[in-house]
Every structure is written in structure tokens, then in C-alpha cells.
């Protein structure tokens, strides 16, 4: 049951960071970074990644404490970097391989393509990768010491 609870919490964090990513991405894309949508998406994903670390560490994987936090953070941001690259691939393909951008397509078609490729497809692919990597390599179950008794616990609550 713990594995499913963690997954539900992880997906909830993902929903919060998804909304954050979409808001920042389109906010930047429609204003100061209109000529650089990939840069706007990178910034949006970076901000959401920081939020994701805090929420996942303090809530989704709060029962796991298998690594020192500085080591865990380094692994988290390495995995997140991989997720960032995976997240950008569909948008890059949509924009620069399929050429789904103005003036080749309408404003509406460009934004729908950006939403589907950069926000939906990119996020789904990156989320699947992050779940696998986070639960396997970053937030590991380790032995914890009970401060009251100084006895090692087996990592189960």
C-alpha cells in the first residue's frame, strides 16, 4: 500500500508542478520570451523542478530517509535534468522538425502544438522517467536510527 500512496502523492505533486509549469511557460511565451519558446519552457520546468523537490522530499517520500540530504538533492537534480531534456524533445521536434510555428501555421495551431508537444507529451514522458528514477535511485529506503532508542529501523514506518 505504501508504494501506491507514494505514487498518488508523487502524481499530486506532479499536478501542482504541471499547473506551475503551464502558467510560467505561457506567461513567458506570450510576453518576454515570445521568440524563444524552448527557453520559456526550460525556465518554467526549472522553477517547477525546485518546487517538486521540496514537495516530494517533505511529502511524497517523507517516509524514506536512506541518503544524506545533500547527496539526495544532487541525485534529484541530476534526474530532474534528465527529465528536463526529455521534456523538451517533443516541443523541439514540433517547432523545429515539424515546423509547427508561425508564420507556417496560425497562432492557434502554434499554441495548440506547443501545449500538446511541450506541455502534455513532454510532461508525461518526463514524469514517467522521473517516477522510475526517483523511487529507484533518489529517495531510497534506508536504515533509520530511532533517536529515542538509538536502534536501527528497517526503513518501514
PDB file of C-alpha atoms in Angstrom, residues 2 8 16 19 33 35 42 49 53 58 61 71 86 98 101 113 127 146 154:
ATOM      1  CA  UNK A   2       2.895   2.390   0.753  1.00  0.00           C
ATOM      2  CA  UNK A   8      -0.519   9.122  -5.542  1.00  0.00           C
ATOM      3  CA  UNK A  16       0.755  21.121  -8.812  1.00  0.00           C
ATOM      4  CA  UNK A  19      -0.036  23.878 -13.375  1.00  0.00           C
ATOM      5  CA  UNK A  33      10.186  35.214 -24.475  1.00  0.00           C
ATOM      6  CA  UNK A  35      10.652  34.403 -29.834  1.00  0.00           C
ATOM      7  CA  UNK A  42      13.165  25.427 -19.749  1.00  0.00           C
ATOM      8  CA  UNK A  49      11.583  21.269 -10.514  1.00  0.00           C
ATOM      9  CA  UNK A  53      11.997  18.662  -4.902  1.00  0.00           C
ATOM     10  CA  UNK A  58       8.716  16.761   2.507  1.00  0.00           C
ATOM     11  CA  UNK A  61       8.804  10.433   0.008  1.00  0.00           C
ATOM     12  CA  UNK A  71      23.500  13.646  -1.737  1.00  0.00           C
ATOM     13  CA  UNK A  86      13.137  14.535 -22.114  1.00  0.00           C
ATOM     14  CA  UNK A  98       7.682  19.639 -37.984  1.00  0.00           C
ATOM     15  CA  UNK A 101       5.241  27.661 -35.693  1.00  0.00           C
ATOM     16  CA  UNK A 113       1.013  22.282 -30.910  1.00  0.00           C
ATOM     17  CA  UNK A 127       7.055  12.201 -15.375  1.00  0.00           C
ATOM     18  CA  UNK A 146      15.285   5.904  16.181  1.00  0.00           C
ATOM     19  CA  UNK A 154      14.454  -1.276   8.749  1.00  0.00           C
TER      20      UNK A 154
END
